[in-house]
XYZ file of C-alpha atoms in Angstrom:
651
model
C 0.000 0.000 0.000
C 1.358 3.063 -1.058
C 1.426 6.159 1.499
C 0.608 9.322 1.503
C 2.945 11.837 1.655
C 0.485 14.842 2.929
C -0.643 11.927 5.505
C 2.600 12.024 7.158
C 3.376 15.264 7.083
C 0.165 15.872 9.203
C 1.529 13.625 11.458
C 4.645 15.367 12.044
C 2.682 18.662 12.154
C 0.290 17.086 14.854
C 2.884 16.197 17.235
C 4.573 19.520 17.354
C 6.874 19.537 14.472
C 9.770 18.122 13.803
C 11.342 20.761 16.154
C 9.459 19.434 18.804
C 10.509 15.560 18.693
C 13.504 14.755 20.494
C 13.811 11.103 19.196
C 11.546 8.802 17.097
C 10.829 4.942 16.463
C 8.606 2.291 15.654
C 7.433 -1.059 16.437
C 5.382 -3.457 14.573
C 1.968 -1.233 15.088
C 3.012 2.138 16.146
C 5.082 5.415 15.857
C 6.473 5.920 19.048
C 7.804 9.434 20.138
C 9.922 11.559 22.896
C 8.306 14.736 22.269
C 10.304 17.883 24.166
C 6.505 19.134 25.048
C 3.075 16.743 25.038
C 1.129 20.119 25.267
C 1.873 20.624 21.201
C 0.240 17.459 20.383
C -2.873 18.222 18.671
C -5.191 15.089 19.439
C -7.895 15.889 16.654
C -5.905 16.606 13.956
C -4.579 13.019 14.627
C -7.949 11.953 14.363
C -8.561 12.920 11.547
C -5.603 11.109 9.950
C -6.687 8.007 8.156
C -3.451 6.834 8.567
C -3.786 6.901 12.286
C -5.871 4.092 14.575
C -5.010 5.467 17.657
C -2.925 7.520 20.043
C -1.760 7.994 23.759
C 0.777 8.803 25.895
C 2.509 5.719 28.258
C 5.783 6.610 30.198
C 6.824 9.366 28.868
C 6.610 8.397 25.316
C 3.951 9.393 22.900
C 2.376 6.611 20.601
C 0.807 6.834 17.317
C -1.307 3.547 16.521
C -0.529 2.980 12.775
C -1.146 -0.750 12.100
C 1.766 -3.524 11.050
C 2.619 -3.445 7.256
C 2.313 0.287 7.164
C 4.371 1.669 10.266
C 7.220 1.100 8.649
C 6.750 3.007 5.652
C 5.091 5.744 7.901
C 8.288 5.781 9.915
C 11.048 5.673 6.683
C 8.338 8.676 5.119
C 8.808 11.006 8.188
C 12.353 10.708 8.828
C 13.078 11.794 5.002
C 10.293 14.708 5.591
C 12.287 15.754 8.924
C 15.819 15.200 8.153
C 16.079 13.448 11.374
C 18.068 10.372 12.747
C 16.829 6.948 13.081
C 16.409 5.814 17.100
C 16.403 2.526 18.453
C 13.552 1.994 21.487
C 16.230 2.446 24.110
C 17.307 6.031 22.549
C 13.193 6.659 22.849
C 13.042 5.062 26.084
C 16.209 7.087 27.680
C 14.645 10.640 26.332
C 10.986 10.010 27.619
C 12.647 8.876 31.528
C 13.749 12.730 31.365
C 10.061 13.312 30.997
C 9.179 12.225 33.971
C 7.630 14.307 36.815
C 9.373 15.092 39.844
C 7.655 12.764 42.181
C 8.843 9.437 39.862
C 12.542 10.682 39.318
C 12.164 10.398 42.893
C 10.805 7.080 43.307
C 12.701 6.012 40.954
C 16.546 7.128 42.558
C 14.964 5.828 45.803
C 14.903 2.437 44.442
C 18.120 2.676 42.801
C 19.360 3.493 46.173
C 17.893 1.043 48.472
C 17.645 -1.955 46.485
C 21.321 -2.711 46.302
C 21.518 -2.790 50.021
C 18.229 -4.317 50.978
C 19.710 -7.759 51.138
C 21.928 -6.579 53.803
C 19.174 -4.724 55.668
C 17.013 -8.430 55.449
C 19.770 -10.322 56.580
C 20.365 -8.381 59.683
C 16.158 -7.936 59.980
C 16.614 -12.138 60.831
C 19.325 -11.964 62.750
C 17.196 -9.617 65.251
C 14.275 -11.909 65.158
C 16.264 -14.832 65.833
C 17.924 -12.479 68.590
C 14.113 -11.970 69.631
C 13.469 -15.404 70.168
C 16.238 -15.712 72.738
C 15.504 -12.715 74.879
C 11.812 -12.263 74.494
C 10.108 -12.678 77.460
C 7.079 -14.324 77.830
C 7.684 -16.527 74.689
C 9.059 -19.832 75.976
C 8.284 -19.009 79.552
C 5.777 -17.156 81.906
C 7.497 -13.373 82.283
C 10.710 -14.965 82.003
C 13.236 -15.174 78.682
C 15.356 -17.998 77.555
C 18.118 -16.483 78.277
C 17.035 -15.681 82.043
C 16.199 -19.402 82.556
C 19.647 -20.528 80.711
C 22.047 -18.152 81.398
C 24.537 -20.225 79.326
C 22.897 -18.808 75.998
C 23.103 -15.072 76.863
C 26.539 -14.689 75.199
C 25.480 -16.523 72.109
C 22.902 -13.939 71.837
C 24.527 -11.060 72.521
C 27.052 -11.952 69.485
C 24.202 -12.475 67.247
C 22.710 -9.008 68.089
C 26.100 -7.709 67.626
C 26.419 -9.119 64.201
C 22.695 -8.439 63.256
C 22.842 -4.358 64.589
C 26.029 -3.542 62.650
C 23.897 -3.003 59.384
C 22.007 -0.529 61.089
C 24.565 0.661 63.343
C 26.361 1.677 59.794
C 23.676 2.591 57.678
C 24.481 5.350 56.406
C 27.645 3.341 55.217
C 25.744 1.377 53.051
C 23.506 4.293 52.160
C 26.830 6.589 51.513
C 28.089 3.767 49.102
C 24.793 3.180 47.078
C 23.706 6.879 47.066
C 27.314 8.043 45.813
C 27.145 5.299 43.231
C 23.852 6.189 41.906
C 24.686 9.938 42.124
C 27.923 9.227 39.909
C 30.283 9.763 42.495
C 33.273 7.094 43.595
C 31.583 4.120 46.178
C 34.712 4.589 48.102
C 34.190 7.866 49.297
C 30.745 7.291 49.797
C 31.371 4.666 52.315
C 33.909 6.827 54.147
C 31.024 9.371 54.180
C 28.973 7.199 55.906
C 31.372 6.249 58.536
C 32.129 9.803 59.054
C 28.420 10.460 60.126
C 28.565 7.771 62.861
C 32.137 8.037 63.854
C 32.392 6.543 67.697
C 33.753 10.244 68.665
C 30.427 11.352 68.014
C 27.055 11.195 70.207
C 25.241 8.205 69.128
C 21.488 9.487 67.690
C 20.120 6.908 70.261
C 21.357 8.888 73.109
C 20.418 12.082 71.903
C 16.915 12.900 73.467
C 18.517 11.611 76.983
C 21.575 14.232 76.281
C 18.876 16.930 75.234
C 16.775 16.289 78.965
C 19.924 16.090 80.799
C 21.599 19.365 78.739
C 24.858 17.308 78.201
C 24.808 17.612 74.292
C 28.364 17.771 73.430
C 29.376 20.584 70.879
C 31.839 22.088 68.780
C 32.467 25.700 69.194
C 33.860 26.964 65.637
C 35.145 30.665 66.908
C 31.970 30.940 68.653
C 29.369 29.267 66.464
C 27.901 26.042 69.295
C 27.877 22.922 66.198
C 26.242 19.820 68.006
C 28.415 16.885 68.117
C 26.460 13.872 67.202
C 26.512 11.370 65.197
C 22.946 10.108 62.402
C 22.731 6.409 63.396
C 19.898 4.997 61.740
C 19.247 8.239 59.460
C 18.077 8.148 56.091
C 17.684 11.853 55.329
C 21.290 13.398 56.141
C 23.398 10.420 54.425
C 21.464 10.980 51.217
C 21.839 14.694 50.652
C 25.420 14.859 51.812
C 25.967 12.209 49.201
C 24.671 13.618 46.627
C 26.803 16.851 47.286
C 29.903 14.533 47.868
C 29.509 13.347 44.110
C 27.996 16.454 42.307
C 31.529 17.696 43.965
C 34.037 14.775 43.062
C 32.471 15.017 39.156
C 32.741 18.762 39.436
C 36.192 18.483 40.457
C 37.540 15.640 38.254
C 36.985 18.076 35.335
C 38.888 21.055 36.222
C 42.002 19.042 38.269
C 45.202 17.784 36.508
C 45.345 14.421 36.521
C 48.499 15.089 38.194
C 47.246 16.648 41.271
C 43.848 14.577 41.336
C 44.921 12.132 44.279
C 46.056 15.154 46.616
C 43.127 17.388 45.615
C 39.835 15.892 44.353
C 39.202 13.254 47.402
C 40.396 14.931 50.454
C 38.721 18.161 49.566
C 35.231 16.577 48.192
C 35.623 14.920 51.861
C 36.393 18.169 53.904
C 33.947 20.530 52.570
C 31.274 17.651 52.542
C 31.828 16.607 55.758
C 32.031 20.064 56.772
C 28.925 20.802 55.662
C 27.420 17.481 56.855
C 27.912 18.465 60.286
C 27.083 22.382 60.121
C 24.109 22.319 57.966
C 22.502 19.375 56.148
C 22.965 17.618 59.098
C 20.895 20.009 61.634
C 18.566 20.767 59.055
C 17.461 16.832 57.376
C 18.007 15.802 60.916
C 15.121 18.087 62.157
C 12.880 17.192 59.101
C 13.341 13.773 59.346
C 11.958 13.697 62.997
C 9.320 15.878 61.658
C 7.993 13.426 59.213
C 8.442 10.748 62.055
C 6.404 12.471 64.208
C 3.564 13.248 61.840
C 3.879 9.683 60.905
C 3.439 8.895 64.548
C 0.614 11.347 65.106
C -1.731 9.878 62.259
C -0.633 6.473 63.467
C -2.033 7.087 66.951
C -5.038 9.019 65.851
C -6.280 7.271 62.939
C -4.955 3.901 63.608
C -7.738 1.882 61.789
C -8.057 4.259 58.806
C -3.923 4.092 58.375
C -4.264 -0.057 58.582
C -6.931 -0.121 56.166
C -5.082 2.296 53.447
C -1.547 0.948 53.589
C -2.436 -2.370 54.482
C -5.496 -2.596 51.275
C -3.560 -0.801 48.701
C 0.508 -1.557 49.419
C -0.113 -4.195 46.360
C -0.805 -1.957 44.291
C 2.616 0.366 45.936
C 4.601 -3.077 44.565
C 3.047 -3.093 40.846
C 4.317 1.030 40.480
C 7.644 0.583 42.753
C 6.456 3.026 44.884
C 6.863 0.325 47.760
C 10.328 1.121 47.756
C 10.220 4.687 49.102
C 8.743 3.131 52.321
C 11.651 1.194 52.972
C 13.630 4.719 53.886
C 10.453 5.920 56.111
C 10.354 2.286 57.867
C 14.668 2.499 58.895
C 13.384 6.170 59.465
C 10.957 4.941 61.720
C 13.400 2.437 63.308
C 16.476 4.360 63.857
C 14.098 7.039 65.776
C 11.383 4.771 67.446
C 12.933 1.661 67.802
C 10.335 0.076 65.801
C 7.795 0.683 62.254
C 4.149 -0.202 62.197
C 4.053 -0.292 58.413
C 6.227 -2.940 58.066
C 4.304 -5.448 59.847
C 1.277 -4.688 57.149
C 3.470 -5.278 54.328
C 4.304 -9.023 55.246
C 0.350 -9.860 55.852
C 0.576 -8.263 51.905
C 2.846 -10.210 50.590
C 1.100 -13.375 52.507
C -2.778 -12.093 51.083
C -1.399 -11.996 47.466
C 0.716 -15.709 47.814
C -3.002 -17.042 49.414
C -4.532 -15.826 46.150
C -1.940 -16.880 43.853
C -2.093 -20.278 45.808
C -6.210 -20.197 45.380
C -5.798 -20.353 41.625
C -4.523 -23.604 41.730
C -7.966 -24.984 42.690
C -9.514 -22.479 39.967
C -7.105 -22.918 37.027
C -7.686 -25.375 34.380
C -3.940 -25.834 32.362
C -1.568 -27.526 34.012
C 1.693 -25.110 33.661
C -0.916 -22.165 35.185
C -1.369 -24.443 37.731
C 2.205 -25.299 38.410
C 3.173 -21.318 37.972
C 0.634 -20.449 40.886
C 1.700 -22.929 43.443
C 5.789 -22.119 42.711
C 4.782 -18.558 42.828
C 2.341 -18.477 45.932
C 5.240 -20.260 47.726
C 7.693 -17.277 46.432
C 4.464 -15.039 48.040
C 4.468 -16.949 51.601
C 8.382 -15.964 51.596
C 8.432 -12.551 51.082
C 8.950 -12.361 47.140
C 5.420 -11.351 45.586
C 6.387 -10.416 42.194
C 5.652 -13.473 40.553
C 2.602 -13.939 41.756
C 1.221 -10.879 41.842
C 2.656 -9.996 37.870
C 2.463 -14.007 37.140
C -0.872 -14.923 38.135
C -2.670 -12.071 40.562
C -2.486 -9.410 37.587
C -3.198 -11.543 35.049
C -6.768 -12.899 36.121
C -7.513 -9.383 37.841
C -9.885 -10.366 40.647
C -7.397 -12.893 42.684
C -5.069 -9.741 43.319
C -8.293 -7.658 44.159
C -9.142 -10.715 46.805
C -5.536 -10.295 48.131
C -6.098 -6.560 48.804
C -9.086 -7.469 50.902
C -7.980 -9.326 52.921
C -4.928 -7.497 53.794
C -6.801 -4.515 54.166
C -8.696 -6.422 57.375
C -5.269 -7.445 58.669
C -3.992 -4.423 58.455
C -6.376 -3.320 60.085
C -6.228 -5.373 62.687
C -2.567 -5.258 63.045
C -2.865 -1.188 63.664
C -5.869 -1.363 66.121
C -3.270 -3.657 68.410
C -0.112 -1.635 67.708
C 1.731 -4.375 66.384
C 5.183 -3.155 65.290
C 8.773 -4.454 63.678
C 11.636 -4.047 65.601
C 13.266 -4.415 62.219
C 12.924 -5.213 58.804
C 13.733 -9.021 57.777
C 11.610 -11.251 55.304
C 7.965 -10.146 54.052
C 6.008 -13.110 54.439
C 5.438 -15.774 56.462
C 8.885 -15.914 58.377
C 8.206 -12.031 59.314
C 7.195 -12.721 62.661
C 10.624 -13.153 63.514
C 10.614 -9.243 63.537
C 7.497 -8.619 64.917
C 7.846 -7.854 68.954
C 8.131 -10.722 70.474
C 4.182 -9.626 73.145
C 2.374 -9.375 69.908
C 2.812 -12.336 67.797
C -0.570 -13.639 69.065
C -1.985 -10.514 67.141
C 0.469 -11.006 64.116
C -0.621 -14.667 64.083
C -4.627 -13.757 63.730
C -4.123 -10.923 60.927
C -1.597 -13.790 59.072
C -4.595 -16.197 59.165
C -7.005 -13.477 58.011
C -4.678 -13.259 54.787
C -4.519 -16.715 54.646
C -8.018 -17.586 54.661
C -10.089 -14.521 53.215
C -8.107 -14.168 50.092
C -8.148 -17.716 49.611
C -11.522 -18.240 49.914
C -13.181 -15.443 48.369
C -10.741 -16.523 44.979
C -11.613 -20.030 44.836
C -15.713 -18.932 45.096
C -15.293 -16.072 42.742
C -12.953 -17.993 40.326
C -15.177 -21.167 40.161
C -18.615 -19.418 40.103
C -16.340 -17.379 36.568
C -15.441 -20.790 35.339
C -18.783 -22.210 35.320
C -20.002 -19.284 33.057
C -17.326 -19.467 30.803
C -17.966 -23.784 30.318
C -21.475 -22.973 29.823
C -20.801 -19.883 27.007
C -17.993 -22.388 25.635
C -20.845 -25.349 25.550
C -22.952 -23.039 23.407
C -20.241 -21.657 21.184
C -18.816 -25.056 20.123
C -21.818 -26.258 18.954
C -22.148 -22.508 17.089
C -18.392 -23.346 15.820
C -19.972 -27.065 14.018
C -22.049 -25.230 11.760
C -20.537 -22.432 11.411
C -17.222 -24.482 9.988
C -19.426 -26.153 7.626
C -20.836 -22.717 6.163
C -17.636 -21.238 6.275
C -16.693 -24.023 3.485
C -19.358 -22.929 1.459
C -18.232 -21.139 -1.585
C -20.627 -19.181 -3.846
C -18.798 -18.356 -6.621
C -15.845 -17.264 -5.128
C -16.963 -15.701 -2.159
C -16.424 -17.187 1.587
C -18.879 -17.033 4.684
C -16.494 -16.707 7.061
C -13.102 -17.974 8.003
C -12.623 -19.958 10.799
C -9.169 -18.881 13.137
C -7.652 -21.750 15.082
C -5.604 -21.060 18.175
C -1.960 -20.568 16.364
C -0.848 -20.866 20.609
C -1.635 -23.908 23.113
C -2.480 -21.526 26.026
C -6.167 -20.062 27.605
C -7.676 -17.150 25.310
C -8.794 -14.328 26.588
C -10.494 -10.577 25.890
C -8.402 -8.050 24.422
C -9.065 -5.955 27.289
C -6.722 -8.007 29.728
C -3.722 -7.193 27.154
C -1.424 -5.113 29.459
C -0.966 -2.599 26.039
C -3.506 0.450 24.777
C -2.850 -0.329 21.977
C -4.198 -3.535 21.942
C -6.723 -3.641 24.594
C -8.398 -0.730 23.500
C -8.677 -2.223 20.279
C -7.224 0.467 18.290
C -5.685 -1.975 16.370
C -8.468 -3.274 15.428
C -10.960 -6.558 16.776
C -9.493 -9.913 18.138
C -8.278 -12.239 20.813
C -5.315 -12.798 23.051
C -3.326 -16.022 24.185
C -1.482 -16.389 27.588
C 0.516 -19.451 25.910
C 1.695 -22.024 28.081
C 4.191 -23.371 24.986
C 6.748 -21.654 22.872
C 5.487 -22.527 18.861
C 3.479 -20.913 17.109
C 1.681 -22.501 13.694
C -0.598 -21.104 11.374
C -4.267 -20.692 12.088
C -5.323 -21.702 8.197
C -4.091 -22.496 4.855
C -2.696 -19.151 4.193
C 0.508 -16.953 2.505
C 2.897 -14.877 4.686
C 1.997 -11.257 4.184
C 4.954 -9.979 6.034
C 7.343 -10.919 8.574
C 8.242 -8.049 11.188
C 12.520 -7.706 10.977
C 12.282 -8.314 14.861
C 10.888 -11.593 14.169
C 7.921 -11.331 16.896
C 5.407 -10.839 15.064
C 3.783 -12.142 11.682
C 0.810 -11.222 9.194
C -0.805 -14.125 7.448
C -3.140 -13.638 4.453
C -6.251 -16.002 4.061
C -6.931 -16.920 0.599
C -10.305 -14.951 0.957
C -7.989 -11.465 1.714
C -8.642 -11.336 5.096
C -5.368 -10.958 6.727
C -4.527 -11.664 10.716
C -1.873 -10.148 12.815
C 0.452 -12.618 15.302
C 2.312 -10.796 17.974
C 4.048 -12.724 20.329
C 4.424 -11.015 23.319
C 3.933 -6.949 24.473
C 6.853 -4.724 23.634
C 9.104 -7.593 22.834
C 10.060 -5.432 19.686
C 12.934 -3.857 22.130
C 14.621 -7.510 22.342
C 15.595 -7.206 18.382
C 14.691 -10.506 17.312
C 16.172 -11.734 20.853
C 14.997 -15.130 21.909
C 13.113 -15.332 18.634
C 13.396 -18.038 15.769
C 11.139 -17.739 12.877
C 10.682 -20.220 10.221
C 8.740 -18.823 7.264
C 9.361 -15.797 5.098
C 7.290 -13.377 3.125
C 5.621 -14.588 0.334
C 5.948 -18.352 2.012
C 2.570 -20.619 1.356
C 1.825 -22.304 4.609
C -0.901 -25.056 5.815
C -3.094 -24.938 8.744
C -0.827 -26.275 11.965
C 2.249 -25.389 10.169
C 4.876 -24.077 12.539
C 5.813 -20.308 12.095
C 8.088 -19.132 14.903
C 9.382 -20.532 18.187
C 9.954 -18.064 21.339
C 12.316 -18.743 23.985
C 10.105 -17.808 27.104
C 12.711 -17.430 30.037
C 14.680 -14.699 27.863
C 11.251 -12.811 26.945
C 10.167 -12.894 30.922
C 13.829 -12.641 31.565
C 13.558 -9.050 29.734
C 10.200 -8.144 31.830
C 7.647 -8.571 28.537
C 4.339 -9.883 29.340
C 4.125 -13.227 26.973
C 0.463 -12.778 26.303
C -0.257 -12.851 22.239
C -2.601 -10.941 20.474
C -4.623 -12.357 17.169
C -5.669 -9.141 15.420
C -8.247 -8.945 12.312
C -7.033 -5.210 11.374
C -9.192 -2.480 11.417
C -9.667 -1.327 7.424
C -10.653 -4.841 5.782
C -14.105 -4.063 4.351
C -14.820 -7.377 3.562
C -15.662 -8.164 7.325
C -18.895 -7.578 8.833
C -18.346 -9.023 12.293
C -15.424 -11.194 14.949
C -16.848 -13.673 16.888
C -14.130 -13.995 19.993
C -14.043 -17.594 22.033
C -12.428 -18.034 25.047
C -11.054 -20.353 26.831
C -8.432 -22.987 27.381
C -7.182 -23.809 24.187
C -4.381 -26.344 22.073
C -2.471 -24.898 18.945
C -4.525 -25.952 15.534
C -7.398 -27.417 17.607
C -10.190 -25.046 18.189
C -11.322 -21.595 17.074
C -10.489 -18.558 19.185
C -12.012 -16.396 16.060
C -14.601 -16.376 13.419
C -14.629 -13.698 11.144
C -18.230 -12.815 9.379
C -17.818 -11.499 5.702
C -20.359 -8.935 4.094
C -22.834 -10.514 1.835
């Protein structure tokens, strides 16, 4: 099909201009754009565009919906018009993160930050609750703690609380190193940073609301200026900004030094005037906002305990699908160093334990036997602290088990606020998180972990079985439909078909468009169809057909039925950023191919490997006038075995 020059050109003039795109590229269905201002976009004139299916903005990057077969030609058209440079999807990707708002940069650096360290911060969260075991009273024995009725294991518990405090005795160590790294600066001097904010000559932040009652705050008096001389154990606040000065510093003076000089001059001053500074000013000043934000933490936590549970506890979830979680892991060592203990982290491991319930549910509810398997591996993962998998796995995927798991650990949370339950550390989400629960309220932690453990699971397995039944009985009546409708479809008058039957081209379930994690797809701007969660890796034809066109990336494939009516493969959603990447296909354009024939094969642990959703859309493009109507059937299906589509043709 040839294109339209004026087409494109309104296109270009609808985003902006070419002055206003910073980088371009495409994919098998759409333009995709980092555009230097969104505001410039003018929506209706891309409307009017025949060219254009759809549009919308995801992530920073603006899409055009053109359709497969065309995008490419739309693509090569505008970058002659423009006189720009071809981009790959990471050059696109790269320009639309500097997009972002304020608020995600944010999240975002916080995660870079405290992810590297958290298995550190974990390890030494166990530690503690094995250290709890041992010196809890009341556990074992009536008032009394092991270690009071044998004496003989108090040193063997004192070494383990050693070992397990030293990560948060030297946070801002590990904070110093990570936040200098992601900042740019060296690790090295990072770490030294860190150790320079807890240095043993300084008072300890534990000790410093006794020293303020008592008035024995020791100081510094710089030619008459009183500097406070403590230390910022188990402070989030002051390590980060005084790293991020230490490295905006080192970079700043790494440019102008001789290399010469570099070792006398660049570290030792970076060092001074941060640490300087550290102490005199960022110090004071974080210092007395972080205990601000403690204490209005503290306030709504006392005030509107049940309301605070019921939030945080219901919706942290949905904190784990946008990485938001990880900005509470600063307010929870926040809430640590200051307190001695966090009430949100407590809510998070019934979380983790409502979603692995649900996951673990849907092995009662599913039907195919890798689902199955996926759900009880992943619901274990759940139990342990680890929810990814099943929440992105399984939860996600089928919609209302995650919903279920949200319930119930909005109760729990609940409960677990109503009772003060707290953490004196953090250690592993999930079932072994009691171990760093206080040692006088596991009874409560015990009751909200069997709320999560029963109410997600139940209400998932009625739901989910009540869901099924519908679907078998719609299925029952559509495969009858499917009989005679496969015989009409082989009626020919003249030349003309019925309809054209579309066999699964996956083994997998089927499902609506609408659960395709892509715009694009799920708002059907690509035009009507079905999508596969395969539980394989082939992919065959779906009829006796020719290969329209193979996409270069190999993911994707357009077959053309003898009757015209062409269908659109695509394995996977944004796999087009792997470059062909795990894929292997086996026809070319213009190749004749028969009904079951293998196309392509995918290699599924380097697609999930890359973070791509493996569900497959079957698309009937929008712009074939010989179809009236797409029937859509659901369901578990096998490759070359049953219909997921029948297309209607115009009389």
């Amino acid at each position: 099909m040839a294109i339209d020059k004026k087409q494109v050109e309104e296109i270009i003039r609808a985003v902006g201009g070419k002055e206003n795109i910073e980088a371009a590229t495409h994919c098998v269905t759409r333009l995709r754009f980092a555009l230097y201002d969104e505001d410039k976009v003018d929506t209706e004139l891309l409307d009017q565009n025949d060219l254009v299916k759809g549009q919308f903005s995801s992530q920073g990057q603006f899409q055009v919906v053109i359709g497969p077969g065309l995008v490419d030609k739309v693509y090569d058209e505008m970058i002659q018009i423009t006189g720009g440079e071809r981009s790959s999807k990471d050059d696109v990707k790269a320009a639309a993160g500097k997009k972002q708002n304020p608020l995600q940069r944010a999240i975002k650096t916080l995660s870079d930050i405290f992810i590297p360290i958290l298995p550190a911060i974990i390890t030494a969260g166990l530690l503690l609750g094995i250290n709890n075991i041992l010196t809890g009273p009341g556990i074992f024995f009536d008032g009394k703690s092991l270690v009071d009725v044998y004496p003989a294991w108090k040193d063997l518990a004192s070494i383990i609380n050693t070992i397990a405090n030293t990560a948060f005795t030297f946070l801002p160590a590990l904070i110093g190193w990570s936040a200098v790294t992601r900042f740019g600066g060296s690790p090295l001097l990072g770490i030294v940073l860190g150790l320079i904010l807890v240095h043993p000559d300084l008072l300890s932040a534990y000790g410093y609301a006794d020293a303020v009652n008592k008035g024995t705050v020791p100081t510094w008096n710089l030619f008459g200026w009183e500097i406070e001389k403590i230390g910022y154990q188990g402070q989030v606040l002051p390590v980060l900004v005084s790293a991020y000065l230490l490295a905006k510093m080192e970079i700043f003076l790494n440019k102008r030094v001789h290399d010469s000089i570099k070792l006398l001059v660049v570290a030792p001053v970076t060092l001074l005037v941060t640490g300087f500074l550290a102490f005199t000013i960022i110090g004071p000043v974080t210092f007395a906002i972080a205990n601000a934000i403690t204490s209005g933490l503290i306030y709504i936590y006392d005030s509107y305990a049940a309301l605070g549970g019921l939030i945080y506890g219901g919706l942290y979830a949905l904190l784990v699908i946008t990485g938001m979680h990880h900005t509470f892991l600063a307010v929870d060592v926040q809430l640590i160093g200051s307190q001695g203990g966090t009430f949100l982290w407590p809510m998070l491991a019934l979380s983790n334990i409502a979603q692995g319930s649900a996951a673990l549910a849907m092995m009662l509810v599913l039907r195919e036997k890798k689902m199955r398997g996926l759900a009880a591996t992943s619901s274990v993962s759940a139990f342990l602290g680890v929810t990814e998998p099943a929440i992105f796995g399984v939860n996600i995927r089928y919609r209302y088990p995650f919903i279920f798991g949200m319930v119930g650990s909005a109760i729990g949370g609940v409960l677990l606020t109503m009772n003060n339950v707290q953490a004196t550390s953090i250690g592993v989400g999930g079932v072994p998180g009691f171990l760093s629960i206080f040692p006088n309220k596991w009874g409560v932690f015990f009751i909200g972990m069997a709320i999560v453990l029963i109410v997600p699971f139940l209400l998932t397995v009625a739901f989910g079985r009540a869901k099924l039944r519908k679907e078998d009985r719609t299925i029952s009546t559509e495969a009858s439909s499917v009989i005679s409708a496969s015989s009409a479809s082989s009626e020919v008058e003249g030349t003309k078909t019925a309809s054209v039957e579309v066999m699964a081209p996956l083994t997998g379930q089927a499902v609506p468009l609408e659960e395709v994690p892509d715009p694009a797809f799920a708002e059907k701007h690509m035009g009507e169809g079905i999508a596969i969660q395969p539980s394989g890796n082939q992919v065959v034809a779906p009829f006796d057909a020719q290969v329209a066109h193979v996409i270069k990336s190999k993911h994707a494939v357009i077959l053309e039925h003898a009757s015209g009516l062409q269908v659109l493969i695509h394995v996977g959603i944004n796999t087009v950023s792997l470059k062909g990447e795990g894929f292997s296909m086996v026809v070319n354009t213009g190749d004749r191919v028969r009904a079951g024939q293998k196309l392509l094969e995918f290699d599924r642990k380097v697609i999930e490997a890359a973070g791509h959703p493996l569900i497959t859309p079957i698309i009937i493009p929008d712009g074939q006038d010989m179809v009236e109507r797409v029937e859509v059937l659901t369901g578990d299906v096998t490759s070359g075995q049953r219909s997921v589509l029948r297309v209607h043709f115009k009389e």
